Short mmCIF file of C-alpha atoms and ligand atoms in Angstrom, two decimals:
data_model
loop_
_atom_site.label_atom_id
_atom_site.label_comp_id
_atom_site.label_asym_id
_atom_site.label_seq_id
_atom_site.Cartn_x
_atom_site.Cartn_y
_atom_site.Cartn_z
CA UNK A 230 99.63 80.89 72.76
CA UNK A 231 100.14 77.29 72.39
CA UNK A 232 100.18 75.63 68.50
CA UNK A 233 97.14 73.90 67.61
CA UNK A 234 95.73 72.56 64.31
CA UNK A 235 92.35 73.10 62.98
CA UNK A 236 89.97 71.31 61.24
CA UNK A 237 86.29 72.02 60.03
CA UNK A 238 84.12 69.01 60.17
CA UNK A 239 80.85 68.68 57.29
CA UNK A 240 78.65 66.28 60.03
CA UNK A 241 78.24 65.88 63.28
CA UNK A 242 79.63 62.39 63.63
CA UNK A 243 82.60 63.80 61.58
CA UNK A 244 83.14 66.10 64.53
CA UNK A 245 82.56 63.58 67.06
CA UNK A 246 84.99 61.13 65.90
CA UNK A 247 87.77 64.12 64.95
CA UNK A 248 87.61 65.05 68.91
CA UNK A 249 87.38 61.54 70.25
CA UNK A 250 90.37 60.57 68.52
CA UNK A 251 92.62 63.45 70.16
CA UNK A 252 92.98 63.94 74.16
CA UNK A 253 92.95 68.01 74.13
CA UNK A 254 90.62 68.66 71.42
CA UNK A 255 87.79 71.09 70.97
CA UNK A 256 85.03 71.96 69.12
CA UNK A 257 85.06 75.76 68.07
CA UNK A 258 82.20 77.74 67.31
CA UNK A 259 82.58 81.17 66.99
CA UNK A 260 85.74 81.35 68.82
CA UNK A 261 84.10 84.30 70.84
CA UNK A 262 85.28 82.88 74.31
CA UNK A 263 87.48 80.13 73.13
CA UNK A 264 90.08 81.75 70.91
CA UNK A 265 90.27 84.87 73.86
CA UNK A 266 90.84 81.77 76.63
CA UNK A 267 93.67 80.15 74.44
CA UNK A 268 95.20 83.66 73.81
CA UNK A 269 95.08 84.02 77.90
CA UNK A 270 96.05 80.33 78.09
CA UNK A 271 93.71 79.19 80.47
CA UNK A 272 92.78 76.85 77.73
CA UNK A 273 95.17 74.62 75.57
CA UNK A 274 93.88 73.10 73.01
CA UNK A 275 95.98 71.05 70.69
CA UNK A 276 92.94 70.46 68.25
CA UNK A 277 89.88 72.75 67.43
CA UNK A 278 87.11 71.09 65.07
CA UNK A 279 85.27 73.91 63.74
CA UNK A 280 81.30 73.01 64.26
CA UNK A 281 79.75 76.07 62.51
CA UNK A 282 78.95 74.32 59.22
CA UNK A 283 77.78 71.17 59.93
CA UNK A 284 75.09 71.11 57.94
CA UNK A 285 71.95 73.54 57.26
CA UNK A 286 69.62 73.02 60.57
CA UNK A 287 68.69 76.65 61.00
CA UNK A 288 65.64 77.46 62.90
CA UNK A 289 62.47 75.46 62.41
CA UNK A 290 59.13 74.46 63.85
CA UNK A 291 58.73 71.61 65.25
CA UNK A 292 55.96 68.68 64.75
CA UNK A 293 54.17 69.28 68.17
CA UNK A 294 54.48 73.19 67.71
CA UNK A 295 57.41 73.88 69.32
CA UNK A 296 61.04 75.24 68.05
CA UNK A 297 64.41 73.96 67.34
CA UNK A 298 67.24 75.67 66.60
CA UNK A 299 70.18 74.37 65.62
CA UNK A 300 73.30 75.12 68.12
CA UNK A 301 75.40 75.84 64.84
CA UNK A 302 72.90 79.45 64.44
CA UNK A 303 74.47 82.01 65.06
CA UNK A 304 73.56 84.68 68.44
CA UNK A 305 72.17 87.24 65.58
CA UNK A 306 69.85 84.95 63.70
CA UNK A 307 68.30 83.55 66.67
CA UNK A 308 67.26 87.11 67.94
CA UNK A 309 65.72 88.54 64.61
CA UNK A 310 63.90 85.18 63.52
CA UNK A 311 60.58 85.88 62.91
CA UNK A 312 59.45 82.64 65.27
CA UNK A 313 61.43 83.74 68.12
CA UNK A 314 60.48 87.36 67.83
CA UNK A 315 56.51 86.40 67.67
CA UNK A 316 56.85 83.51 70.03
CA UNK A 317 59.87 83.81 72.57
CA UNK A 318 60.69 87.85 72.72
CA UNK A 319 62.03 86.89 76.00
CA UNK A 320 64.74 84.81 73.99
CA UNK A 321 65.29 87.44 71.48
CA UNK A 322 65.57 90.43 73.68
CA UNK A 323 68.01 88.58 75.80
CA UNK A 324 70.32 87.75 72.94
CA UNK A 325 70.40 91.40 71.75
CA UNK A 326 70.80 92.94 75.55
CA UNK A 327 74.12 90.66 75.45
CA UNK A 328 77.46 92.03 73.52
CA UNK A 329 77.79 93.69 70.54
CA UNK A 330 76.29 93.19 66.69
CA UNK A 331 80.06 92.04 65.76
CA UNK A 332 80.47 89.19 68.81
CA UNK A 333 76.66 88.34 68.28
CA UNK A 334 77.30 87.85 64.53
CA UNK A 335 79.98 85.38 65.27
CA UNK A 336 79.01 83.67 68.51
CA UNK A 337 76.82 80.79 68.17
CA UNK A 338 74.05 78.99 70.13
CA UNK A 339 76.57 76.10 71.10
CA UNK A 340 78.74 78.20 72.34
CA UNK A 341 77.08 80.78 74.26
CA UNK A 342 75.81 77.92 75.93
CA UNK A 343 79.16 76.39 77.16
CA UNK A 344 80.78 80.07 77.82
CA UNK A 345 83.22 80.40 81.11
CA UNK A 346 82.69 82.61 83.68
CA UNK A 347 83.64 86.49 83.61
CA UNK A 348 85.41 86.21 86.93
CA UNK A 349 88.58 88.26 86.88
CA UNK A 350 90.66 85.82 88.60
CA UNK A 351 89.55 82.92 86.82
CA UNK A 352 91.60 85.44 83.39
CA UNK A 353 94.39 86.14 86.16
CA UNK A 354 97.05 83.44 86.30
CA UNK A 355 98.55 84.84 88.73
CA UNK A 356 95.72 84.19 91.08
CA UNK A 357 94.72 81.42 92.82
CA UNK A 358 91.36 79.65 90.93
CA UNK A 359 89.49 76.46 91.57
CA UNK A 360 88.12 76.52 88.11
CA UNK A 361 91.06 77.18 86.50
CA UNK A 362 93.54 75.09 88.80
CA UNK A 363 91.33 72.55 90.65
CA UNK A 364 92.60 72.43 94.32
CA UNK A 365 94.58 75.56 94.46
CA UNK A 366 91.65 78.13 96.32
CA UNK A 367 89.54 80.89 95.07
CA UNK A 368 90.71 84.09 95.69
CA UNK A 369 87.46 86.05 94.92
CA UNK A 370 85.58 84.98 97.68
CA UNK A 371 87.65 87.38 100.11
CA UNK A 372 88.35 89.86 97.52
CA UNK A 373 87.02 91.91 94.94
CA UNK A 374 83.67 90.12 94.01
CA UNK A 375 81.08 93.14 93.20
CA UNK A 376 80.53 90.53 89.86
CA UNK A 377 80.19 87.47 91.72
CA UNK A 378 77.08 85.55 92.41
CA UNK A 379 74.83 85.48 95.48
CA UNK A 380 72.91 82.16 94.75
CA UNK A 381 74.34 78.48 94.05
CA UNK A 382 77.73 79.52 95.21
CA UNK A 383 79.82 77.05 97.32
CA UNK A 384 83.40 77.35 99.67
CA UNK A 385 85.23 76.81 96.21
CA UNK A 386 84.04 78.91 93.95
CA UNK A 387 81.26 82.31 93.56
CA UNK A 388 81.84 82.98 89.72
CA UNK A 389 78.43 83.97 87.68
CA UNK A 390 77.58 82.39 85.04
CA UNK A 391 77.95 84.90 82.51
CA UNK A 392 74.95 84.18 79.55
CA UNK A 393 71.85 86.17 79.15
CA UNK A 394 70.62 84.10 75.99
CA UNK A 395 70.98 81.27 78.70
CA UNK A 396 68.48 82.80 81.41
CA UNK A 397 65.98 83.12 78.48
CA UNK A 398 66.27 79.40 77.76
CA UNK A 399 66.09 78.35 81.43
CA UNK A 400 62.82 79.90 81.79
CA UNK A 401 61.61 78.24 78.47
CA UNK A 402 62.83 75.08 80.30
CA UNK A 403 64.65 74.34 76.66
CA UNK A 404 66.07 70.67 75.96
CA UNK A 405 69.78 70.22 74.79
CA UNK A 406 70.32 68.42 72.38
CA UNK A 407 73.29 66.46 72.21
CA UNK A 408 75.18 63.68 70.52
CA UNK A 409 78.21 61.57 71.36
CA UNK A 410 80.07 58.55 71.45
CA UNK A 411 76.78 56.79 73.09
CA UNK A 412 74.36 57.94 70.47
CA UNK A 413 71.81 61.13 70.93
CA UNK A 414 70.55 61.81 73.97
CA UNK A 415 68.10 65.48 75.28
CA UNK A 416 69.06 67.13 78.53
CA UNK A 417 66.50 68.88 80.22
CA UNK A 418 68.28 72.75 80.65
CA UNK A 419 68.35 72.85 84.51
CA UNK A 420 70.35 69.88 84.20
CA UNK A 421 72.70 71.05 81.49
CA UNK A 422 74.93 73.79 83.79
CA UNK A 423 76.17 72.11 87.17
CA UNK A 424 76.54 74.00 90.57
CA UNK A 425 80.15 74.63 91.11
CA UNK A 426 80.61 72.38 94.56
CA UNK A 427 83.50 71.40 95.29
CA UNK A 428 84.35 70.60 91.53
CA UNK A 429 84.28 74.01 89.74
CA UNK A 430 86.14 72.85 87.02
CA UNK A 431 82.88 70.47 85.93
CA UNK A 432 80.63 72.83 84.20
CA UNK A 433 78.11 71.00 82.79
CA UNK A 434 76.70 67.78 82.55
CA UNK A 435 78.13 67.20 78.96
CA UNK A 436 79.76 63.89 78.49
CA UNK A 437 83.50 63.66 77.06
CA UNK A 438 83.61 64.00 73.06
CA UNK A 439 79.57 65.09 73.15
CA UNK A 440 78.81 67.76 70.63
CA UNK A 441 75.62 69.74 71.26
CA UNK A 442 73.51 69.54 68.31
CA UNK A 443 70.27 71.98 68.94
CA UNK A 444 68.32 73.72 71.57
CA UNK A 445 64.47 72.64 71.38
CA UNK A 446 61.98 75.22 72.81
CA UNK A 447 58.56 73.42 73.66
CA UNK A 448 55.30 75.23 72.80
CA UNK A 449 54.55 77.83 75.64
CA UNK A 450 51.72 80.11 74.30
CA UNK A 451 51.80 82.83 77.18
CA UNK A 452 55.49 83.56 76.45
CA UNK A 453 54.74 85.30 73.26
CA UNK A 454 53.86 88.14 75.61
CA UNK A 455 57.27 87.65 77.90
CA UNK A 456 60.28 89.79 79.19
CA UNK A 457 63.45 90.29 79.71
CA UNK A 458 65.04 93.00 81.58
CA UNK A 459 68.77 93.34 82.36
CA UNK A 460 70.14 95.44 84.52
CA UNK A 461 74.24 96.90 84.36
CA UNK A 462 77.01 99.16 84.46
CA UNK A 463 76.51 100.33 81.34
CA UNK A 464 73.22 100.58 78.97
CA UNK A 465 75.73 98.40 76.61
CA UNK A 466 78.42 95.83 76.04
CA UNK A 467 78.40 94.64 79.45
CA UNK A 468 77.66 91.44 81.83
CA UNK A 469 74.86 91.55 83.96
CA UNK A 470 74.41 92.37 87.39
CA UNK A 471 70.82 90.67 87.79
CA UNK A 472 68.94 89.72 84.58
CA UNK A 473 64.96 88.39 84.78
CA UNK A 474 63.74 86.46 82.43
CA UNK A 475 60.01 86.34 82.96
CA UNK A 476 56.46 85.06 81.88
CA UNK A 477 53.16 85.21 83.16
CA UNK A 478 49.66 83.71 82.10
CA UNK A 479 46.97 85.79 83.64
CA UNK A 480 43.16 84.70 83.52
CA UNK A 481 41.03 87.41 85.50
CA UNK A 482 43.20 88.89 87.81
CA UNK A 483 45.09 85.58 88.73
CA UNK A 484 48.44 84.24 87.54
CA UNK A 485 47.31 80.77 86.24
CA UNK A 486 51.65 80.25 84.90
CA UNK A 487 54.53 81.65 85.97
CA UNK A 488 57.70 81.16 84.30
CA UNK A 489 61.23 82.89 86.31
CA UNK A 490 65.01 82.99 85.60
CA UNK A 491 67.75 84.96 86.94
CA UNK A 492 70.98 85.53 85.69
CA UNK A 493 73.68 87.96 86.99
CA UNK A 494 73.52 86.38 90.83
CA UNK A 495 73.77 82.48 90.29
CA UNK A 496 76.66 80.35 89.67
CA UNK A 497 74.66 78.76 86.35
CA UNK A 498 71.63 80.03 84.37
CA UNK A 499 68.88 80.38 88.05
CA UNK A 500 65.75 78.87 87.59
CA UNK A 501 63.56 80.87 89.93
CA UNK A 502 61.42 77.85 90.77
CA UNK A 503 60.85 79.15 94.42
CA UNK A 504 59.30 82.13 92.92
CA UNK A 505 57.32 80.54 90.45
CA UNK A 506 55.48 78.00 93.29
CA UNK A 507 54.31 81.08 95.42
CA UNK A 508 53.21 82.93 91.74
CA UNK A 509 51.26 80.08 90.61
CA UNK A 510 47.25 80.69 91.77
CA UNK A 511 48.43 83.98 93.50
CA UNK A 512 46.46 87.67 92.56
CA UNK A 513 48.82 89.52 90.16
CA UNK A 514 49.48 91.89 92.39
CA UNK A 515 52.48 93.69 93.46
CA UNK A 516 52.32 92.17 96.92
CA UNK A 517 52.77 88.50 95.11
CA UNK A 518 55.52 89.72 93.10
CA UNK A 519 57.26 90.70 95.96
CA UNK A 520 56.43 87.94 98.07
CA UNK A 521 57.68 85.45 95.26
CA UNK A 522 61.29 88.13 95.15
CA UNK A 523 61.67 87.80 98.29
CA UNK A 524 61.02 83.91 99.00
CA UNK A 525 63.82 83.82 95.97
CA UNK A 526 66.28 85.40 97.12
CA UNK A 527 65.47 84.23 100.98
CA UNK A 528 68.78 81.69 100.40
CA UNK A 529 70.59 84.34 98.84
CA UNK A 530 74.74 84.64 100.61
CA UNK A 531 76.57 87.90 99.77
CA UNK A 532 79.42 88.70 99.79
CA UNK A 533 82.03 91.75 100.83
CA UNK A 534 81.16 94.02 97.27
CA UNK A 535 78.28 92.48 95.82
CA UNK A 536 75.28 92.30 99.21
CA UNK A 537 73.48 95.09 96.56
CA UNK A 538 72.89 92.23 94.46
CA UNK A 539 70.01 91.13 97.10
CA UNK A 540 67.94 93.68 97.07
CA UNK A 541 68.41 94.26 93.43
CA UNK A 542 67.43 90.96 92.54
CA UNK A 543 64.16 91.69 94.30
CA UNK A 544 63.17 95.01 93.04
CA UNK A 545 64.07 93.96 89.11
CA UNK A 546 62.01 90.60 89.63
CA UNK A 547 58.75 92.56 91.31
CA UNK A 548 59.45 95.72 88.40
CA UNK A 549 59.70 93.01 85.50
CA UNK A 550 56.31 91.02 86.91
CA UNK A 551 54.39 94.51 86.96
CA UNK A 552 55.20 95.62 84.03
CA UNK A 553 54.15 92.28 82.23
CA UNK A 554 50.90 92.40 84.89
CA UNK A 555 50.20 95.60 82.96
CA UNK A 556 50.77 94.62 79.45
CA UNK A 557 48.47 91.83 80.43
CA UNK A 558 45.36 93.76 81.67
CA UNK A 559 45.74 96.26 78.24
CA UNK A 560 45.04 93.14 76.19
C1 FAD B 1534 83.59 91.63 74.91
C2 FAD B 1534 82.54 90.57 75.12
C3 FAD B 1534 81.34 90.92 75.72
C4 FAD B 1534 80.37 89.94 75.92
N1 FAD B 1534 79.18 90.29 76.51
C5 FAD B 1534 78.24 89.33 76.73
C6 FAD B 1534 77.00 89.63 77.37
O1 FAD B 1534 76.74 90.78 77.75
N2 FAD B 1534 76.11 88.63 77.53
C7 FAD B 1534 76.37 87.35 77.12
O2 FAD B 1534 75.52 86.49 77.29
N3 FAD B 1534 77.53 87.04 76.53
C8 FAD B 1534 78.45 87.98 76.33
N4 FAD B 1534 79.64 87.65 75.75
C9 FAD B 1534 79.95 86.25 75.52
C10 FAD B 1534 79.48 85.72 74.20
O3 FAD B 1534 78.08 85.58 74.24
C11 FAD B 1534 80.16 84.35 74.04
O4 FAD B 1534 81.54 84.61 73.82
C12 FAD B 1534 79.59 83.58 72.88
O5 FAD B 1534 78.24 83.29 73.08
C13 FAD B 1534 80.35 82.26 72.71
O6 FAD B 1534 79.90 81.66 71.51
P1 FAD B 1534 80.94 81.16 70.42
O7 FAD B 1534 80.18 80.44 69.37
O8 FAD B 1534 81.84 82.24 69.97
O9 FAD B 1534 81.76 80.09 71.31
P2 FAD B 1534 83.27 79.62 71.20
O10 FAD B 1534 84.15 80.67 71.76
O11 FAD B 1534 83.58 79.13 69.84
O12 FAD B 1534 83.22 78.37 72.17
C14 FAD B 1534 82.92 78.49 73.54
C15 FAD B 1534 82.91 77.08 74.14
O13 FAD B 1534 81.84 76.33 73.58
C16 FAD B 1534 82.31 75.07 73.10
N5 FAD B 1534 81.43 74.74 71.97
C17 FAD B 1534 81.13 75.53 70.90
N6 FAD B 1534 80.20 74.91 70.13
C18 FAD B 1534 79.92 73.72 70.73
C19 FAD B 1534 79.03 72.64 70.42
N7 FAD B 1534 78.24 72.66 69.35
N8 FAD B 1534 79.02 71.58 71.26
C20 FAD B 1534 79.81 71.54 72.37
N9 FAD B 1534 80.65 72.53 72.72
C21 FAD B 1534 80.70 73.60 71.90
C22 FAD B 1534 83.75 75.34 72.72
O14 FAD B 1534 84.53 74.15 72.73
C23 FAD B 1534 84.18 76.29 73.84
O15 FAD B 1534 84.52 75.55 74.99
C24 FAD B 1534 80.62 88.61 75.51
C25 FAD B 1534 81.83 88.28 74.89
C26 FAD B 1534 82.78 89.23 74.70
C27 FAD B 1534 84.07 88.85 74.04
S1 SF4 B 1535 85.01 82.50 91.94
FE1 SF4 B 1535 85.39 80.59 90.83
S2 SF4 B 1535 86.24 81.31 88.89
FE2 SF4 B 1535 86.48 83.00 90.37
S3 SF4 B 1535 88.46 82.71 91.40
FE3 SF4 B 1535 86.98 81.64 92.62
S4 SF4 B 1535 87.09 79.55 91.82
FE4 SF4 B 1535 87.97 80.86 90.26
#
């Protein structure tokens, strides 16, 4: 592992000038991805500015009803706060389907936002990665990819993008909250995580020295009553194969709002807007729900080990839209 010196800033512009000042700096939050990708030296860092203690922003309500929550909160506190619990379960139960208690303790909202890719050749240096070594191929896309994604992918590179709190927010259409060199600025989340292209390397749309600064939920009453259902290997501790993230406002009979988001199959956090078009005036029926699955998934590319990821996609969308169908006619 390569030397590097640490710092802890107290502000945010105290962070932001400590990185702009050194070329390979980074911010850390709770080192749950970083420290692991400097240990594997895929990343080299000569500088980490710890951001977890920047300042008490916690979790509050906002002035037009909505939330903010500071990116400095940690996985854990997000999930149990009473807000989130009453008014985005979705967020909550994503948060505790992802981990363990001792990484979610640790990892904060910052981070888990700007996480890398699970991809085992992307942790392999002695294979050939786009991400990792722009130029230089992507040897998952003619070998083992059973974890790779079916949607967004391009010739360069099929990793997932690993997050489930991230799905959650995508659905919530959250803003990021960032600040920088150039002063504050909100990104909308779709535009926050880029499609890999043919520059895999460029994950998101964050600027150079930009420190993210909160996540701002707007008010969305009909998510209080929202899902999200992950499905894996394991009941535990591990990535998903296809996540939903799901909402659905229901006056007499008829889906009025949908709100969709995949994770497990798409190169960043998958917006299911397709889905959510065909849902919106549609009878909440199980023949919409798998209309809108399959009109979702109708771009979908497998690949050798992971076609399964098709049909799965479908069935957990239409499973995770009748169950909140039925929650919705017991009210
Ligand atoms: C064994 C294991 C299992 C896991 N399982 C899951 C799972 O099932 N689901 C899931 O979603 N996740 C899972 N994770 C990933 C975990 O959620 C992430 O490691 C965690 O969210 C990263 O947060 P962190 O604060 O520790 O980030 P760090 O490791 O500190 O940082 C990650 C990146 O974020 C950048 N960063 C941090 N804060 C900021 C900021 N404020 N502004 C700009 N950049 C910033 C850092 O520079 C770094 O590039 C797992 C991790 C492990 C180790
Ligand atoms: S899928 Fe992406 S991360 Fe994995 S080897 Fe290919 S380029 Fe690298």
């Amino acid at each position: 592992m390569k030397n590097f010196s640490y710092s802890r800033a107290g502000t945010a512009p105290e962070a932001i000038s400590l990185i702009s000042t050194r070329s390979q700096a980074k911010y850390l939050g709770g080192g749950t991805n970083l420290i692991d990708l400097m240990r594997e030296n895929i990343e080299q860092p000569d500088t980490l500015v710890d951001v977890t203690r920047l300042g008490p922003t916690g979790i509050e309500e906002t002035e037009g009803g909505g939330v903010r929550i500071g990116a400095e909160v940690r996985n854990t506190a997000v999930a149990n706060d009473r807000l989130i619990r009453q008014r985005y379960p979705l967020l909550s139960q994503a948060i505790l389907f992802g981990a363990s208690g001792q990484i979610r303790n640790m990892a904060t909202v910052g981070g888990n936002l700007m996480q890398r890719t699970r991809c085992y050749y992307f942790y392999d240096q002695a294979s050939r990665c786009n991400k990792r070594d722009p130029g230089s191929g992507c040897d998952a896309i003619e070998g083992f990819n059973r974890i790779h994604a079916i949607l967004g992918t391009s010739q360069d590179c099929i990793a997932t993008h690993p997050s489930d709190m991230c799905v959650a927010l995508a659905a919530l259409d959250a803003t990021i909250h960032v600040d920088g060199p150039d002063g504050p600025r909100g990104i909308p989340f779709d535009d926050f995580h880029k499609l890999p292209g043919d520059t895999p390397h460029i994950e998101t749309t964050l600027r150079p020295s930009e420190l993210i600064t909160a996540v701002e939920l707007a008010p969305l009453p009909f998510a209080s009553r929202s899902m999200y259902r992950k499905v894996r290997d394991r009941a535990s501790y591990a990535f998903a194969l296809v996540s939903v993230a799901a909402a659905l406002e229901i006056t007499d009979g008829r889906i009025l709002n949908a709100r969709l988001a995949l994770g497990g199959v798409a190169t960043k956090p998958w917006r299911a807007f397709e889905a959510e078009r065909i849902l919106a005036g549609a009878e909440a029926s199980e023949e919409s729900f798998v209309r809108a699955a399959e009109a979702e998934l109708a771009g979908a590319q497998g690949y050798r080990d992971n076609r399964f990821k098709i049909e799965l996609a479908k069935r957990t969308i239409a499973s995770a839209l009748i169950e909140l169908a039925r929650r919705e006619a017991k009210q």
